[in-house]
Coordinates of C-alpha atoms and ligand atoms in Angstrom, one line a residue:
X1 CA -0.3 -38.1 25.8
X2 CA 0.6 -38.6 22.0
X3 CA -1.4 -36.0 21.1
X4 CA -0.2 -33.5 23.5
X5 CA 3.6 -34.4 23.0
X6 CA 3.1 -33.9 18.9
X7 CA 1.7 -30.6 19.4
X8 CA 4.2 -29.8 22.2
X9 CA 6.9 -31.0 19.3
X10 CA 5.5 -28.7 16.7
X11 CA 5.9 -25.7 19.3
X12 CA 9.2 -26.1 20.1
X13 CA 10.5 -26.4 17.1
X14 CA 9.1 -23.1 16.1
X15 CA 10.5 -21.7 18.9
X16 CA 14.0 -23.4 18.0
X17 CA 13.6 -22.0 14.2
X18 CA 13.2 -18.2 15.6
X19 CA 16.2 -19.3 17.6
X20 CA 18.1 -19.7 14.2
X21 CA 17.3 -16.8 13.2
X22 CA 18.4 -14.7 16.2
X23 CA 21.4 -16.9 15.9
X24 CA 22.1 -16.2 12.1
X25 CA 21.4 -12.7 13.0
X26 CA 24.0 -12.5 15.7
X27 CA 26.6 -13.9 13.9
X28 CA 26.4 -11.4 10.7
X29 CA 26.6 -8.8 13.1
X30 CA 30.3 -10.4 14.4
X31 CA 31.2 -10.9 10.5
X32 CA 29.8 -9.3 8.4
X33 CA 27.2 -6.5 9.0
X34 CA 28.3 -2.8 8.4
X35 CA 28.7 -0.6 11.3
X36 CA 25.7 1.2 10.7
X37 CA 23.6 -1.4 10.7
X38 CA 23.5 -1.4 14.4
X39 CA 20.9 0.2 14.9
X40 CA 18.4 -1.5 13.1
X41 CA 19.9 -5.1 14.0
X42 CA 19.8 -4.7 17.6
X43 CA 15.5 -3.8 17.0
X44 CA 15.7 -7.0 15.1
X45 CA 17.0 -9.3 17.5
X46 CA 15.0 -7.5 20.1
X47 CA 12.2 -8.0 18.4
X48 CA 12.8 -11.9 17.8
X49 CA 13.7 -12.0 21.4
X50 CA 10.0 -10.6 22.6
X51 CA 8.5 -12.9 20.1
X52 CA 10.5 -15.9 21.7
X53 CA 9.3 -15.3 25.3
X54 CA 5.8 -14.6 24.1
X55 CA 5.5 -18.0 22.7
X56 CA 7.9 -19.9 25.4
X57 CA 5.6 -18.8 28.0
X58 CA 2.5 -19.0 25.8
X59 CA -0.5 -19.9 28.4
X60 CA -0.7 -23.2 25.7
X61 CA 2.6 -24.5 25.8
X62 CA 2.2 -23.6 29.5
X63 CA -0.6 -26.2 29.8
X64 CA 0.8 -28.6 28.0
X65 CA 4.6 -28.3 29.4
X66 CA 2.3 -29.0 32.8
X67 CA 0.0 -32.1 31.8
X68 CA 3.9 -33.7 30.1
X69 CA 5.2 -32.8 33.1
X70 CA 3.1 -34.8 34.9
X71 CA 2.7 -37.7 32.7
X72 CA 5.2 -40.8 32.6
X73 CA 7.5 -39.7 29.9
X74 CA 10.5 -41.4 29.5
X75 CA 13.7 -40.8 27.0
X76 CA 13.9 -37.6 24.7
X77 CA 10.6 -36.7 25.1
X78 CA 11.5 -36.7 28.8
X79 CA 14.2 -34.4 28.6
X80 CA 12.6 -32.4 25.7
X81 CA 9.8 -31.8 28.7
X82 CA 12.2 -31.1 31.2
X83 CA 14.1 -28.5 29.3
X84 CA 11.7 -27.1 28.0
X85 CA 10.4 -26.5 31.8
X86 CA 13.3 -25.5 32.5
X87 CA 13.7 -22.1 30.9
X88 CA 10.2 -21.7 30.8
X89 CA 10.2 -21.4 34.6
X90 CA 12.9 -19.0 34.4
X91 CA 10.8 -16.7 31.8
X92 CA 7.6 -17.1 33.8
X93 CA 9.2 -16.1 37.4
X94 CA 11.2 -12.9 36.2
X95 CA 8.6 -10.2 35.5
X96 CA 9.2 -8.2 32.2
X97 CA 10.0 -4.9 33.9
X98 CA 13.0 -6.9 35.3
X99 CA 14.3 -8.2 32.4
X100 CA 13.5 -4.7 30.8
X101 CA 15.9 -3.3 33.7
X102 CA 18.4 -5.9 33.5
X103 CA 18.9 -5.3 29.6
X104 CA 19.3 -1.5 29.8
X105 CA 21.3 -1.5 32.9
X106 CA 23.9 -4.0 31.2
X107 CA 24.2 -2.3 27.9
X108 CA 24.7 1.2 29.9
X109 CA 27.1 -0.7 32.1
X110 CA 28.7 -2.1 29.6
X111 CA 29.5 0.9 28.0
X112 CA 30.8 2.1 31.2
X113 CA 33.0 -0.7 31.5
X114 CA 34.6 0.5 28.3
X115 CA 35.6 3.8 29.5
X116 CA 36.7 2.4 32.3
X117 CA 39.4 0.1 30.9
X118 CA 40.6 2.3 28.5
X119 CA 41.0 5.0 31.5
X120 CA 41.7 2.4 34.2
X121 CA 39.6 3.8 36.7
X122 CA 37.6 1.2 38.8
X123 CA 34.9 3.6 40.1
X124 CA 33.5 4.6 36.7
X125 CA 32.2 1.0 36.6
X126 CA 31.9 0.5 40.3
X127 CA 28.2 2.1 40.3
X128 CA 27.3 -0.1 37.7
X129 CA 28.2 -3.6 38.4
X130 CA 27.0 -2.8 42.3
X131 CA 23.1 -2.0 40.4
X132 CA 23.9 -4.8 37.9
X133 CA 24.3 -7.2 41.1
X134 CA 21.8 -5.4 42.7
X135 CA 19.2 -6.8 39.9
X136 CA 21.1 -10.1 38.9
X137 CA 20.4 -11.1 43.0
X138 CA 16.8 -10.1 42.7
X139 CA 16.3 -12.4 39.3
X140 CA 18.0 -15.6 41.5
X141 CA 15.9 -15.0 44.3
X142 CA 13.0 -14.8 42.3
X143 CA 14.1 -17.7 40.1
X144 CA 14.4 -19.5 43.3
X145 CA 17.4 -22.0 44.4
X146 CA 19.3 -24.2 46.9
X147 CA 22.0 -23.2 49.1
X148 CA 24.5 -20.4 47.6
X149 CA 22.6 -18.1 46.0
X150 CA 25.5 -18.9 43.4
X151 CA 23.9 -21.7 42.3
X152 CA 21.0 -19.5 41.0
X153 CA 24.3 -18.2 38.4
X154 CA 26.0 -21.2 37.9
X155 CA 22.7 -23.2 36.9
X156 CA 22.4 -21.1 33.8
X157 CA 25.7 -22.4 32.1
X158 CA 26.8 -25.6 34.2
X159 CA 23.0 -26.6 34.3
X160 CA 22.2 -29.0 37.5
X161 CA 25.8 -27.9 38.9
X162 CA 26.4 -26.9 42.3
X163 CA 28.9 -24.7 43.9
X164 CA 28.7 -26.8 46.8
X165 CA 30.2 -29.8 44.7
X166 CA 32.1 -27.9 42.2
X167 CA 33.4 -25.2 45.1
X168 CA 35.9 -27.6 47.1
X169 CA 36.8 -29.1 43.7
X170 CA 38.2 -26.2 41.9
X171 CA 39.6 -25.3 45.5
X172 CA 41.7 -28.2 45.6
X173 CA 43.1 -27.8 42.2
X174 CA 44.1 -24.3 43.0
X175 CA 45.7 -25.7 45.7
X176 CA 47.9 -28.2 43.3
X177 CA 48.1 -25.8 40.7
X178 CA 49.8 -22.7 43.0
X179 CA 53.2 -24.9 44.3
X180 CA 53.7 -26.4 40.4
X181 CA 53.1 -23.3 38.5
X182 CA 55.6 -21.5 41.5
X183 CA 58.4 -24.4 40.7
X184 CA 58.1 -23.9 36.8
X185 CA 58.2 -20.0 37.3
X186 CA 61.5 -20.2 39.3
X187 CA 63.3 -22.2 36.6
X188 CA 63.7 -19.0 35.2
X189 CA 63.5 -20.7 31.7
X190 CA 62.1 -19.1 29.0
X191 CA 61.5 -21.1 26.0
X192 CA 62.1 -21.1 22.1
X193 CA 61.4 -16.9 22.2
X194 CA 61.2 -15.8 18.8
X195 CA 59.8 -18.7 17.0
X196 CA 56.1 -17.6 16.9
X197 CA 56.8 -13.6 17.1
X198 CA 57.8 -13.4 13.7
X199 CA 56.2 -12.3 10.6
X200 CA 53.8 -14.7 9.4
X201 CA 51.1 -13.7 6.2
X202 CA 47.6 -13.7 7.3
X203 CA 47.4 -15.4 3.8
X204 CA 49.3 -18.7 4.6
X205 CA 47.9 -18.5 7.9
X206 CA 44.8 -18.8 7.0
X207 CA 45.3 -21.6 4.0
X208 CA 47.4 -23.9 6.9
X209 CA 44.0 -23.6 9.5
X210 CA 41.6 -24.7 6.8
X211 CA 44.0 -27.2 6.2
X212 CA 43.8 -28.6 10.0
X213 CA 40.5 -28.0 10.6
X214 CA 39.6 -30.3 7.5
X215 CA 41.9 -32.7 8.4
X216 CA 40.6 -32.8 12.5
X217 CA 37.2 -33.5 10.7
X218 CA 35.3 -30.5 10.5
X219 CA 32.8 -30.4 7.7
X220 CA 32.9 -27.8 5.6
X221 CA 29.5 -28.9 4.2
X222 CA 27.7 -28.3 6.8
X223 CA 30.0 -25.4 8.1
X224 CA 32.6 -22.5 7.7
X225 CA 35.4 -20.4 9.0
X226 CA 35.3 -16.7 9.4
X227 CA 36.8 -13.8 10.6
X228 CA 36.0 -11.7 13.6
X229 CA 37.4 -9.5 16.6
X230 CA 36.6 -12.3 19.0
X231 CA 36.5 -15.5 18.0
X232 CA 33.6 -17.9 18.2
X233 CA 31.7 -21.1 17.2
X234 CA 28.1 -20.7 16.3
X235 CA 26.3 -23.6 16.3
X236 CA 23.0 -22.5 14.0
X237 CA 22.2 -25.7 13.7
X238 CA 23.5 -29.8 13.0
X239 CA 24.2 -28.5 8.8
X240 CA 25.2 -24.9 9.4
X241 CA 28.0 -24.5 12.3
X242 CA 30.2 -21.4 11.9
X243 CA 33.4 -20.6 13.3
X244 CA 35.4 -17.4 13.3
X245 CA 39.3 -16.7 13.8
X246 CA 41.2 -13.2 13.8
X247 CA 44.6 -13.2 12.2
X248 CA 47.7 -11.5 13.6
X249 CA 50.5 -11.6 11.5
X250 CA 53.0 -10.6 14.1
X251 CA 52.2 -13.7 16.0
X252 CA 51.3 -17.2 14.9
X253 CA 49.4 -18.9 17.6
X254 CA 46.4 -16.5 18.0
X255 CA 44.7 -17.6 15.0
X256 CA 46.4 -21.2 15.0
X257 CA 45.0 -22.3 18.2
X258 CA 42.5 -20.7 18.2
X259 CA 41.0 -22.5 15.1
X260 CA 41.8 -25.4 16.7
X261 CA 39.9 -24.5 19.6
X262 CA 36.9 -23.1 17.6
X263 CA 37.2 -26.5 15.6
X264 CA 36.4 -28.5 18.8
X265 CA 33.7 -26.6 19.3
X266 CA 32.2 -27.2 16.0
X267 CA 33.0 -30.8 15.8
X268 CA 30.5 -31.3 19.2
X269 CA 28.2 -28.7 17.4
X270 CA 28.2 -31.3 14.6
X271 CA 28.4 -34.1 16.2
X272 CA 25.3 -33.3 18.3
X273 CA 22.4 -36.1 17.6
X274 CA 20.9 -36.4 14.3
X275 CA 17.6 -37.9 15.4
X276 CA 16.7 -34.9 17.7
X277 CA 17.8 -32.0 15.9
X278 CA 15.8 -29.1 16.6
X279 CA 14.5 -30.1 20.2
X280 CA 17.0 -29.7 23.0
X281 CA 17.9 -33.2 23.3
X282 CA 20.1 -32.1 20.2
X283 CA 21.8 -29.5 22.3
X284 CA 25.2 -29.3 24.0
X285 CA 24.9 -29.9 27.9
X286 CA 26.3 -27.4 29.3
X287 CA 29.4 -24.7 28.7
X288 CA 31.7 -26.7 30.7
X289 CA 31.4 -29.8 28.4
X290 CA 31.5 -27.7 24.9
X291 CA 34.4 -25.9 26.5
X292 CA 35.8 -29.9 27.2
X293 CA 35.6 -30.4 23.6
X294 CA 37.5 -27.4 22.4
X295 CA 40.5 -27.2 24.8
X296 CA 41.0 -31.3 24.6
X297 CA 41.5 -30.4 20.9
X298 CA 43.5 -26.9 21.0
X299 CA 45.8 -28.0 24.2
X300 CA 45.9 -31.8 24.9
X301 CA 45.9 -32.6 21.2
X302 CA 47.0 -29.2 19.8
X303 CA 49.8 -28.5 21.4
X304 CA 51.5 -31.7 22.3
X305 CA 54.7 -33.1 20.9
X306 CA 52.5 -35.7 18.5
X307 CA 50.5 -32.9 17.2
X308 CA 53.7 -31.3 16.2
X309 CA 56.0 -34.1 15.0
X310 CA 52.9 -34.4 12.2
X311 CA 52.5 -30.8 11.7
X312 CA 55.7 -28.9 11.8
X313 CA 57.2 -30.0 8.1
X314 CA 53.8 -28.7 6.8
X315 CA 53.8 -25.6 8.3
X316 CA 57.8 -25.2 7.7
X317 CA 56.9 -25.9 3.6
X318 CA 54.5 -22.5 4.5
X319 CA 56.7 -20.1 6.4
X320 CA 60.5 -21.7 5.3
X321 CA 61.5 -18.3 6.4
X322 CA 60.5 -18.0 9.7
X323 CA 60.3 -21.9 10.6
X324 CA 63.2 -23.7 8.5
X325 CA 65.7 -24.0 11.4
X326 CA 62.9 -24.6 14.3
X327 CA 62.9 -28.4 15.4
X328 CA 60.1 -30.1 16.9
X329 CA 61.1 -30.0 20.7
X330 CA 61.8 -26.0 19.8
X331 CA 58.4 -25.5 18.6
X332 CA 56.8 -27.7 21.2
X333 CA 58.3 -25.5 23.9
X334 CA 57.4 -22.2 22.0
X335 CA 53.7 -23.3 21.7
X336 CA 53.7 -24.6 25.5
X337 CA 55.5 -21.4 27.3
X338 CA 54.5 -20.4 31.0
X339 CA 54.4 -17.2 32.2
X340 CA 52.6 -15.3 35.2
X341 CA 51.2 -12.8 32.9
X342 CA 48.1 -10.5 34.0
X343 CA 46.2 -10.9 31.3
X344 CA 43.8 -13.9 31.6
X345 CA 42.7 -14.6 27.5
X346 CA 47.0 -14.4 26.9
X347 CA 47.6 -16.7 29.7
X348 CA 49.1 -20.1 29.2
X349 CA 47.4 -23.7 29.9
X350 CA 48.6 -24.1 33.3
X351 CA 48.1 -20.3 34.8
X352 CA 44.9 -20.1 32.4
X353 CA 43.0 -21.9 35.8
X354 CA 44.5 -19.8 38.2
X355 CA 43.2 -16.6 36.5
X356 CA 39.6 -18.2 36.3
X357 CA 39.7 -19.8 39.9
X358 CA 40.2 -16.3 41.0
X359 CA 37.0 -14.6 39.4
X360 CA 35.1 -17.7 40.8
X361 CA 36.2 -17.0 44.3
X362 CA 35.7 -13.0 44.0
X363 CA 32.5 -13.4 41.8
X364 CA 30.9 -15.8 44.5
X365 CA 32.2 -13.4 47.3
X366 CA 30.1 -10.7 45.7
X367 CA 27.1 -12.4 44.9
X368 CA 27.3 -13.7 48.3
X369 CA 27.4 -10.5 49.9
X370 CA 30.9 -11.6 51.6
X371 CA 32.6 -8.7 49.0
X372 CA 31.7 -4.9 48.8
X373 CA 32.2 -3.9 45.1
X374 CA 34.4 -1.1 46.7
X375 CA 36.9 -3.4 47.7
X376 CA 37.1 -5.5 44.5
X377 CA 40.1 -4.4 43.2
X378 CA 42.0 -4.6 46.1
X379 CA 40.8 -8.6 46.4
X380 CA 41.9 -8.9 42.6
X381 CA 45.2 -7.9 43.5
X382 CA 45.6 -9.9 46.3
X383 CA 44.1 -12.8 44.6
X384 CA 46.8 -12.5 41.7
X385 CA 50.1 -11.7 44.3
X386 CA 48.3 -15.2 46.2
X387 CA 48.1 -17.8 42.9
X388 CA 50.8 -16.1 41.1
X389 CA 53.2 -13.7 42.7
X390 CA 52.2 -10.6 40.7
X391 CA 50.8 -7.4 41.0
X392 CA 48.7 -5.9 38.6
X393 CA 50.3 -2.4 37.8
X394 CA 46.8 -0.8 36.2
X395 CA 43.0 -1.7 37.1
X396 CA 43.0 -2.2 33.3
X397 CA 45.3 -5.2 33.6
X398 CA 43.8 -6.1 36.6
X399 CA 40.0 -5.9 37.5
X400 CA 38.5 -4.3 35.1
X401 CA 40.0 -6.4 31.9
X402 CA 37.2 -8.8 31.4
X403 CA 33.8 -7.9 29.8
X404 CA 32.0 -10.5 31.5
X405 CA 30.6 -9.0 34.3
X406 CA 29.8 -6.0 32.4
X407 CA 27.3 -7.5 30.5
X408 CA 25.9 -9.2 33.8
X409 CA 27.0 -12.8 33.2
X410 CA 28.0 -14.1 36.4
X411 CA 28.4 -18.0 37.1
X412 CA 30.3 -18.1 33.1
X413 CA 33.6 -18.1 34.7
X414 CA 33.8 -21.6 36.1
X415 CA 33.0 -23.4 32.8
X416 CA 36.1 -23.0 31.3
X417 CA 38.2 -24.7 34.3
X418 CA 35.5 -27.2 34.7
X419 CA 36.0 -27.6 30.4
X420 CA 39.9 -28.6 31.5
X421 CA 38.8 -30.6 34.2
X422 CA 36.1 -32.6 32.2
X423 CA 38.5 -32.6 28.6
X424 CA 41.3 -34.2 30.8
X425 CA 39.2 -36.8 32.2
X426 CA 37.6 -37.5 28.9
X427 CA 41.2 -37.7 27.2
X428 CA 42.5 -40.1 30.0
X429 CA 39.8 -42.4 29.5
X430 CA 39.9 -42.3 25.7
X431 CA 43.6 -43.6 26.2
X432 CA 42.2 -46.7 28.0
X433 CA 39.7 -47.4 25.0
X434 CA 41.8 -46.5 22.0
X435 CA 45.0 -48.8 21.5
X436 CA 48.0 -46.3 20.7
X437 CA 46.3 -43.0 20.4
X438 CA 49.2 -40.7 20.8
X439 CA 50.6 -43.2 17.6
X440 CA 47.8 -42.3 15.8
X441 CA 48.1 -38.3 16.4
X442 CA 51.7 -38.0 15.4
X443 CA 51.0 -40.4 12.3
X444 CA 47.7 -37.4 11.8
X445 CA 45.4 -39.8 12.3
X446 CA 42.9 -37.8 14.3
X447 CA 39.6 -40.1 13.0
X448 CA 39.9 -42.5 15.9
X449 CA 39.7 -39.5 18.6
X450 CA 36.7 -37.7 16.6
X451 CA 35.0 -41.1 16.5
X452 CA 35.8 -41.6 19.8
X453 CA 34.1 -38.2 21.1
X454 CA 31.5 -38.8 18.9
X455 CA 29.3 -41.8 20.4
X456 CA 30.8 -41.0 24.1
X457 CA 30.1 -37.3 24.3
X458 CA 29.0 -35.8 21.4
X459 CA 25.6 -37.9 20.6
X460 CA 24.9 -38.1 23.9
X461 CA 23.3 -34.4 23.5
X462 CA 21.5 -33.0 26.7
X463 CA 20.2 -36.8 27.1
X464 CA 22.5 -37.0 30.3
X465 CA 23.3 -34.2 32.5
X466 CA 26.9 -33.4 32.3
X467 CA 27.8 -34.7 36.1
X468 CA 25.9 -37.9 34.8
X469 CA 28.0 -37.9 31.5
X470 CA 30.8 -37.9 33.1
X471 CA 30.5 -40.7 35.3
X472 CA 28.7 -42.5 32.6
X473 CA 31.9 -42.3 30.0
X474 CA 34.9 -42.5 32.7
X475 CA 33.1 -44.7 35.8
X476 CA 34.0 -41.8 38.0
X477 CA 32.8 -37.9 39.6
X478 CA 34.5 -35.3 38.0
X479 CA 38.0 -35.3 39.8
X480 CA 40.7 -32.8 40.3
X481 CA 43.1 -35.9 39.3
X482 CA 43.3 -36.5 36.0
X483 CA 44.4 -32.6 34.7
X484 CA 47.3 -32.4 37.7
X485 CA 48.6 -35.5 36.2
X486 CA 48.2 -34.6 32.6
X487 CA 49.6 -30.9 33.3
X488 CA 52.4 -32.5 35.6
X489 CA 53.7 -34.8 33.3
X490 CA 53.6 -32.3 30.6
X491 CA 55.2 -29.9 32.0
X492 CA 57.5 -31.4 34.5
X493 CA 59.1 -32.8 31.0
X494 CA 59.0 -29.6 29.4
X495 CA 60.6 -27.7 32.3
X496 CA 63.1 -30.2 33.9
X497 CA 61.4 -29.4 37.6
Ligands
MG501 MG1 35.6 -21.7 23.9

């Protein structure tokens, strides 16, 4: 089998190097690439894209993926095999006019979308996403699958995930999440309003991120920072991971936070196993846990009091101005406000889940035939006057404000509550394992945690799946427990309730 797994090797790789390239490729476009260029990138990366699935479904790496398959693998090359298989079955069981379909229909839908939002009118997109689910049912039944037809979705970001398991789950959260987020609401309180508002230079901004982001542990050797509309973290490999940031100088924690968050990204993206790189044991495991990674560093880490403590002289010597009379409990409870807001990418830590819970339950409903696109936006509403007494006024601040289903992805949604769910787990346990960690934040000693992440999570690559990493670094399922008591005790302190 030596033979065949060398050659098998030498495949993949190639198929990971084009990879790069469509990756490099997609991140100029965010950064960099003049608007005209559109044209002509988009052939490219279609192009790259056609050559990709001609050589992942190649009849040779066919035959070989079959005879490993069969063999008695064990370790990487097991899950190299098994990967591999993986999206190669999915390539081989949706015919090309599909995916031919599926691409045009989602950039015409997309568009759509846009007018749509900037209109708010539902029923210019309605059409669309009913043929978009239409063809994103007919690719999971031909890709095959157990139970709800929504693990057919979920599988391609939380891979080996089940809504079965993860469905009563996020349930029960929502269900201790409503009655806490209701008690914090009624206090009426509205924290430290003002502080981050202000003016703050894009300039300083940007010279006080680099500054965390080195000091978190980010490499800027084998990395970078840039700036885009939407933020990101593109991983183009273990020496080149790139990050982007927006600045808004009339309020500082858009592009503070979210460096943080990108930087947690990056630091899995780097921390990803050396001896593997370029075969998907060196890959992350799934959204949920890259998504653990980055909100365990932007919320747990980045916006508690021992963060702060550490930080705030520094970024007072920066913005004197704005900052000088701002203590730390001030600025903690300015960085950590609750709102019920409509808006789910503005939303706070706590209401953050309720937003996503809700697209889970409505996104499931649809794919499950249990929701008529027709009365989507009614659901929506209800949904949001159900988790958190509002009603959006517009189908812009409502239904139609997220791209996601535009562009067809359904089964995305869940990975980011599953990221607090997995990041709060991982952070309780790292407590256990790591005398006086919270010492070591306010003191800026962020090494331990990095090092921490590293051999528990980060090295671990796609070697385990992520329900088998979780039980593997905390000696228990994925529970609902350990983010109620972190968000609890956080903001039962903060508020006084
Ligand atoms: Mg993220």
């Amino acid at each position: 089998m030596k033979s065949q797994y060398d050659a098998f090797l030498k495949l993949i790789t190639e198929l990971h190097d084009i990879g790069h390239a469509q990756g490099l490729l997609s991140w100029d476009q965010e950064t960099n690439m003049p608007a005209k260029g559109a044209a002509q990138r988009a052939r490219s990366l279609g192009a790259l894209a056609g050559i990709s699935h001609e050589r992942l479904t190649s009849p040779r790496l066919v035959e070989l993926v079959g005879e490993l398959s069969e063999s008695s693998l064990s370790g990487d090359a097991a899950v190299n095999v098994r990967e591999i298989k993986r999206s190669q079955d999915r390539a081989l069981k949706i015919p090309r006019e599909l995916v031919v379909e599926l691409s045009e229909t989602t950039s015409l839908g997309h568009e759509a979308w846009v007018e749509a939002r900037e209109k708010s009118q539902f029923d210019l997109f309605a059409p669309w996403l009913t043929k978009i689910l239409e063809l994103q049912k007919r690719a999971a039944h031909l890709i095959g699958f157990e139970g709800s037809i929504y693990n057919a979705f979920l599988d391609e970001y939380e891979p080996y995930a089940t809504t079965e398991e993860v469905g009563p789950l996020l349930k029960e959260l929502n269900h201790r999440l409503v009655p806490l987020v209701q008690k914090i609401l009624d206090t009426g309180t509205r924290p430290a309003e003002g502080v981050l508002d202000q003016v703050y230079p894009a300039e300083q901004q940007e010279a006080f991120g680099r500054q965390v982001l080195s000091d978190l542990g980010f490499n800027t050797e084998a990395g970078r920072l840039d700036v885009s509309v939407h933020p990101f973290c593109s991983g183009l490999g273990l020496g080149d991971v790139r990050l982007t940031t927006r600045y808004n100088e009339s309020y500082l924690s858009d592009s503070l936070f979210g460096i943080i968050h990108e930087c947690g990204h990056g630091l899995y993206e780097q921390g990803l196993p050396a001896d593997a790189d370029g075969t998907p044991v060196a890959r992350s495991v799934s959204l949920g846990i890259h998504e653990s990674q980055s909100r365990m560093w932007e919320n747990m880490i980045g916006r508690s009091r021992g963060f702060w403590e550490h930080y705030l002289p520094q970024l007072q010597q920066r913005f004197p101005k704005q900052l000088s009379r701002v203590d730390v409990d001030e600025f903690y409870a300015a960085v950590n406000q609750v709102s019920a807001s409509f808006i789910r990418v503005e939303a706070d830590e706590i209401t953050y889940n309720l937003h996503i819970l809700l697209r889970f339950e409505l996104e499931k409903a649809l794919v499950e035939d249990d929701l008529a696109v027709s009365d989507l936006p009614e659901a929506w509403n209800e949904g949001m006057r159900r988790s958190l007494g509002i009603d959006p006024p517009t189908a812009a601040q409502g239904v139609l404000q997220d791209v996601h289903w535009s562009f067809g992805l359904i089964g995305y949604f869940p990975t980011y509550t599953l990221g607090n769910l997995y990041a709060a787990q991982f952070l309780h346990q790292a407590r256990q394992e790591i005398a006086d960690l919270d010492e070591r934040v306010r003191s800026g000693d962020f090494a331990s945690l990095l090092s921490w992440l590293r051999t528990n999570i980060h090295s671990s690559g796609s070697r385990l799946t992520a329900t088998e990493l979780v039980k593997q670094v905390t000696g228990e399922p994925l529970t609902s427990e350990y983010l109620m008591e972190y968000l609890e005790s956080k903001y039962c302190g903060l508020y006084g309730v």
